[in-house]
PDB file of C-alpha atoms in Angstrom:
ATOM      1  CA  SER A   1     -73.103 -14.045 -76.083  1.00 53.00           C
ATOM      2  CA  GLY A   2     -69.323 -16.029 -75.369  1.00 66.00           C
ATOM      3  CA  HIS A   3     -68.020 -15.306 -79.372  1.00 74.00           C
ATOM      4  CA  ALA A   4     -65.436 -13.086 -77.935  1.00 78.00           C
ATOM      5  CA  SER A   5     -62.962 -15.901 -76.476  1.00 91.00           C
ATOM      6  CA  LEU A   6     -63.272 -17.865 -79.698  1.00 93.00           C
ATOM      7  CA  VAL A   7     -60.259 -18.378 -81.642  1.00 96.00           C
ATOM      8  CA  ARG A   8     -60.140 -18.443 -85.827  1.00 97.00           C
ATOM      9  CA  ALA A   9     -58.230 -21.523 -87.266  1.00 97.00           C
ATOM     10  CA  ASP A  10     -55.282 -20.299 -89.357  1.00 94.00           C
ATOM     11  CA  GLY A  11     -55.788 -21.552 -93.457  1.00 96.00           C
ATOM     12  CA  LEU A  12     -59.869 -23.186 -92.386  1.00 98.00           C
ATOM     13  CA  TRP A  13     -61.247 -19.578 -92.420  1.00 98.00           C
ATOM     14  CA  PHE A  14     -62.977 -19.048 -95.609  1.00 97.00           C
ATOM     15  CA  HIS A  15     -64.839 -15.835 -95.996  1.00 95.00           C
ATOM     16  CA  ASP A  16     -67.099 -17.155 -99.125  1.00 95.00           C
ATOM     17  CA  CYS A  17     -68.006 -20.669 -97.094  1.00 95.00           C
ATOM     18  CA  GLY A  18     -71.247 -20.560 -95.321  1.00 94.00           C
ATOM     19  CA  LEU A  19     -70.459 -22.959 -92.230  1.00 96.00           C
ATOM     20  CA  VAL A  20     -69.104 -22.087 -89.135  1.00 97.00           C
ATOM     21  CA  ILE A  21     -67.657 -25.302 -87.248  1.00 98.00           C
ATOM     22  CA  GLN A  22     -66.585 -24.969 -83.247  1.00 98.00           C
ATOM     23  CA  ALA A  23     -64.169 -28.066 -81.830  1.00 98.00           C
ATOM     24  CA  GLU A  24     -63.970 -26.459 -78.380  1.00 97.00           C
ATOM     25  CA  SER A  25     -62.658 -22.673 -78.959  1.00 97.00           C
ATOM     26  CA  THR A  26     -61.559 -23.266 -82.265  1.00 98.00           C
ATOM     27  CA  ILE A  27     -63.753 -22.005 -84.944  1.00 98.00           C
ATOM     28  CA  PHE A  28     -63.423 -22.974 -88.763  1.00 98.00           C
ATOM     29  CA  ARG A  29     -65.348 -21.511 -91.578  1.00 98.00           C
ATOM     30  CA  VAL A  30     -65.400 -24.142 -94.046  1.00 98.00           C
ATOM     31  CA  SER A  31     -68.138 -24.857 -97.495  1.00 96.00           C
ATOM     32  CA  GLY A  32     -71.154 -27.192 -96.221  1.00 95.00           C
ATOM     33  CA  GLY A  33     -71.480 -28.505 -99.632  1.00 94.00           C
ATOM     34  CA  ILE A  34     -68.111 -30.238 -99.673  1.00 94.00           C
ATOM     35  CA  LEU A  35     -67.993 -31.641 -96.083  1.00 96.00           C
ATOM     36  CA  GLY A  36     -71.094 -33.286 -97.363  1.00 96.00           C
ATOM     37  CA  THR A  37     -69.642 -33.932-100.699  1.00 95.00           C
ATOM     38  CA  HIS A  38     -67.402 -36.587 -99.145  1.00 96.00           C
ATOM     39  CA  SER A  39     -69.422 -37.749 -95.462  1.00 97.00           C
ATOM     40  CA  PRO A  40     -72.935 -38.574 -94.978  1.00 97.00           C
ATOM     41  CA  ILE A  41     -73.065 -37.588 -91.629  1.00 96.00           C
ATOM     42  CA  PHE A  42     -73.183 -33.848 -92.085  1.00 95.00           C
ATOM     43  CA  HIS A  43     -74.909 -34.361 -95.825  1.00 96.00           C
ATOM     44  CA  ASP A  44     -77.398 -35.465 -93.101  1.00 94.00           C
ATOM     45  CA  MET A  45     -76.774 -33.282 -90.596  1.00 90.00           C
ATOM     46  CA  LEU A  46     -76.964 -29.833 -93.447  1.00 90.00           C
ATOM     47  CA  SER A  47     -79.597 -30.914 -95.049  1.00 89.00           C
ATOM     48  CA  LEU A  48     -82.333 -30.978 -91.934  1.00 84.00           C
ATOM     49  CA  PRO A  49     -84.321 -27.465 -92.016  1.00 82.00           C
ATOM     50  CA  MET A  50     -82.748 -24.938 -89.965  1.00 79.00           C
ATOM     51  CA  ALA A  51     -84.029 -23.881 -86.672  1.00 79.00           C
ATOM     52  CA  ASP A  52     -85.970 -20.992 -86.071  1.00 80.00           C
ATOM     53  CA  ASP A  53     -83.180 -21.627 -83.150  1.00 82.00           C
ATOM     54  CA  VAL A  54     -79.812 -22.272 -84.354  1.00 86.00           C
ATOM     55  CA  GLU A  55     -76.826 -20.481 -82.929  1.00 91.00           C
ATOM     56  CA  MET A  56     -75.196 -18.046 -85.565  1.00 92.00           C
ATOM     57  CA  PHE A  57     -71.771 -16.723 -86.269  1.00 94.00           C
ATOM     58  CA  GLU A  58     -71.363 -13.667 -88.636  1.00 93.00           C
ATOM     59  CA  GLY A  59     -74.613 -14.932 -90.414  1.00 92.00           C
ATOM     60  CA  CYS A  60     -73.324 -18.837 -90.010  1.00 94.00           C
ATOM     61  CA  PRO A  61     -75.064 -21.697 -88.972  1.00 93.00           C
ATOM     62  CA  LEU A  62     -72.363 -22.665 -86.035  1.00 94.00           C
ATOM     63  CA  VAL A  63     -71.674 -26.015 -85.776  1.00 94.00           C
ATOM     64  CA  ARG A  64     -70.912 -27.512 -82.279  1.00 95.00           C
ATOM     65  CA  LEU A  65     -68.684 -30.466 -82.080  1.00 97.00           C
ATOM     66  CA  PRO A  66     -67.655 -32.404 -79.692  1.00 97.00           C
ATOM     67  CA  ASP A  67     -63.963 -33.517 -80.945  1.00 98.00           C
ATOM     68  CA  THR A  68     -60.894 -31.740 -79.814  1.00 98.00           C
ATOM     69  CA  ALA A  69     -59.646 -28.395 -82.151  1.00 98.00           C
ATOM     70  CA  GLU A  70     -56.446 -30.728 -82.783  1.00 98.00           C
ATOM     71  CA  ASP A  71     -58.964 -33.827 -84.614  1.00 98.00           C
ATOM     72  CA  ILE A  72     -61.014 -31.648 -86.656  1.00 98.00           C
ATOM     73  CA  THR A  73     -58.168 -28.979 -87.878  1.00 98.00           C
ATOM     74  CA  ILE A  74     -56.164 -32.310 -89.332  1.00 98.00           C
ATOM     75  CA  PHE A  75     -59.541 -33.616 -90.230  1.00 98.00           C
ATOM     76  CA  LEU A  76     -60.865 -31.007 -92.314  1.00 98.00           C
ATOM     77  CA  LYS A  77     -57.131 -29.998 -93.455  1.00 98.00           C
ATOM     78  CA  ALA A  78     -57.025 -33.664 -94.944  1.00 97.00           C
ATOM     79  CA  LEU A  79     -60.177 -32.863 -96.772  1.00 95.00           C
ATOM     80  CA  ILE A  80     -59.536 -29.769 -98.300  1.00 94.00           C
ATOM     81  CA  TYR A  81     -55.956 -29.603 -98.682  1.00 94.00           C
ATOM     82  CA  TYR A  82     -54.876 -32.238-100.513  1.00 89.00           C
ATOM     83  CA  ASP A  83     -50.861 -32.303-100.000  1.00 94.00           C
ATOM     84  CA  PHE A  84     -51.646 -32.647 -96.220  1.00 94.00           C
ATOM     85  CA  PHE A  85     -52.631 -36.191 -95.735  1.00 93.00           C
ATOM     86  CA  GLU A  86     -51.908 -38.062 -99.183  1.00 93.00           C
ATOM     87  CA  PRO A  87     -51.553 -41.189-100.299  1.00 88.00           C
ATOM     88  CA  SER A  88     -48.968 -44.040 -98.668  1.00 85.00           C
ATOM     89  CA  PRO A  89     -46.107 -44.391 -99.424  1.00 87.00           C
ATOM     90  CA  ALA A  90     -46.023 -40.126 -98.403  1.00 89.00           C
ATOM     91  CA  ARG A  91     -44.698 -39.666 -95.360  1.00 91.00           C
ATOM     92  CA  THR A  92     -46.959 -38.630 -91.718  1.00 92.00           C
ATOM     93  CA  THR A  93     -47.031 -39.009 -88.591  1.00 91.00           C
ATOM     94  CA  PHE A  94     -48.789 -40.375 -85.858  1.00 91.00           C
ATOM     95  CA  VAL A  95     -50.965 -37.019 -84.818  1.00 95.00           C
ATOM     96  CA  VAL A  96     -51.643 -37.453 -87.912  1.00 95.00           C
ATOM     97  CA  LEU A  97     -52.846 -40.602 -88.532  1.00 95.00           C
ATOM     98  CA  SER A  98     -54.652 -41.399 -85.515  1.00 94.00           C
ATOM     99  CA  ALA A  99     -56.882 -38.023 -85.973  1.00 97.00           C
ATOM    100  CA  VAL A 100     -57.875 -38.443 -89.848  1.00 97.00           C
ATOM    101  CA  LEU A 101     -58.988 -42.577 -89.067  1.00 96.00           C
ATOM    102  CA  ARG A 102     -60.730 -41.271 -85.860  1.00 96.00           C
ATOM    103  CA  MET A 103     -62.911 -38.343 -87.400  1.00 98.00           C
ATOM    104  CA  ALA A 104     -62.847 -40.115 -91.197  1.00 97.00           C
ATOM    105  CA  ASP A 105     -64.092 -43.048 -89.121  1.00 96.00           C
ATOM    106  CA  LYS A 106     -66.512 -41.081 -86.752  1.00 97.00           C
ATOM    107  CA  TYR A 107     -67.846 -38.846 -89.966  1.00 97.00           C
ATOM    108  CA  GLN A 108     -67.851 -41.474 -92.134  1.00 97.00           C
ATOM    109  CA  VAL A 109     -65.308 -40.352 -94.986  1.00 97.00           C
ATOM    110  CA  VAL A 110     -64.796 -43.783 -97.033  1.00 95.00           C
ATOM    111  CA  ALA A 111     -61.904 -42.618 -99.160  1.00 95.00           C
ATOM    112  CA  LEU A 112     -59.797 -40.867 -96.445  1.00 96.00           C
ATOM    113  CA  ARG A 113     -60.917 -44.076 -93.950  1.00 95.00           C
ATOM    114  CA  LYS A 114     -59.273 -45.951 -96.367  1.00 94.00           C
ATOM    115  CA  ARG A 115     -55.854 -44.396 -97.004  1.00 95.00           C
ATOM    116  CA  ALA A 116     -55.714 -44.246 -93.174  1.00 94.00           C
ATOM    117  CA  VAL A 117     -56.156 -48.083 -93.168  1.00 91.00           C
ATOM    118  CA  ALA A 118     -53.175 -48.026 -95.911  1.00 91.00           C
ATOM    119  CA  HIS A 119     -51.236 -45.831 -93.992  1.00 91.00           C
ATOM    120  CA  LEU A 120     -51.304 -48.036 -91.087  1.00 87.00           C
ATOM    121  CA  SER A 121     -51.199 -51.020 -92.416  1.00 85.00           C
ATOM    122  CA  ALA A 122     -48.058 -49.804 -93.906  1.00 85.00           C
ATOM    123  CA  ALA A 123     -47.011 -48.733 -91.104  1.00 80.00           C
ATOM    124  CA  TYR A 124     -47.447 -51.895 -88.765  1.00 73.00           C
ATOM    125  CA  PRO A 125     -47.772 -54.720 -91.702  1.00 71.00           C
ATOM    126  CA  THR A 126     -50.003 -57.442 -89.657  1.00 69.00           C
ATOM    127  CA  PRO A 127     -52.821 -59.576 -90.634  1.00 63.00           C
ATOM    128  CA  LEU A 128     -54.233 -58.984 -88.071  1.00 57.00           C
ATOM    129  CA  VAL A 129     -54.084 -54.943 -88.131  1.00 54.00           C
ATOM    130  CA  ASP A 130     -55.262 -55.154 -91.669  1.00 54.00           C
ATOM    131  CA  LEU A 131     -57.979 -57.807 -90.376  1.00 55.00           C
ATOM    132  CA  LYS A 132     -59.579 -55.008 -87.683  1.00 57.00           C
ATOM    133  CA  LEU A 133     -59.210 -52.308 -89.700  1.00 56.00           C
ATOM    134  CA  VAL A 134     -60.709 -53.145 -93.418  1.00 53.00           C
ATOM    135  CA  GLN A 135     -63.931 -54.400 -92.122  1.00 52.00           C
TER     136      GLN A 135
END
C-alpha cells in the first residue's frame, strides 16, 4: 500500500526498535520510548491507545510527520548520536543548527533547544537573539 517507494534512513533504521516514522518518502525505525523520554509531544502521541486501523510497517506502527526528511534526519541524529550535535563551542552548520532549533522547538525537546540556542547565541551574540530565543 504505497510502501514500495519508501527509503530507509541510513543510520536511523534500528531493527530492535518498534516505531516507524515517515517524513516525505523517508522512513526511520527508532525507539518510541527514547523519543517519548525527550519529547512530551511524542510521549503524548505514543501514550494514546493504538487505533484498530493504525497503519503498520513490518509489524511496527507507522507515524507520518509533516516535516521534511532532512529536518527529521537531523533531529533524530541529534537525539540519538551524542556526537552529532555537540554543545557549543563545537562546530556545526547552519543547516544542522536551524533544523535542530525548529524540530526541538516544535517537539518540545528542551535540552536540545537550549543547546541550539547556545550555538546561535555564540554565533550571533546580540541581546535581541538572547531575549527572543530564551523565552
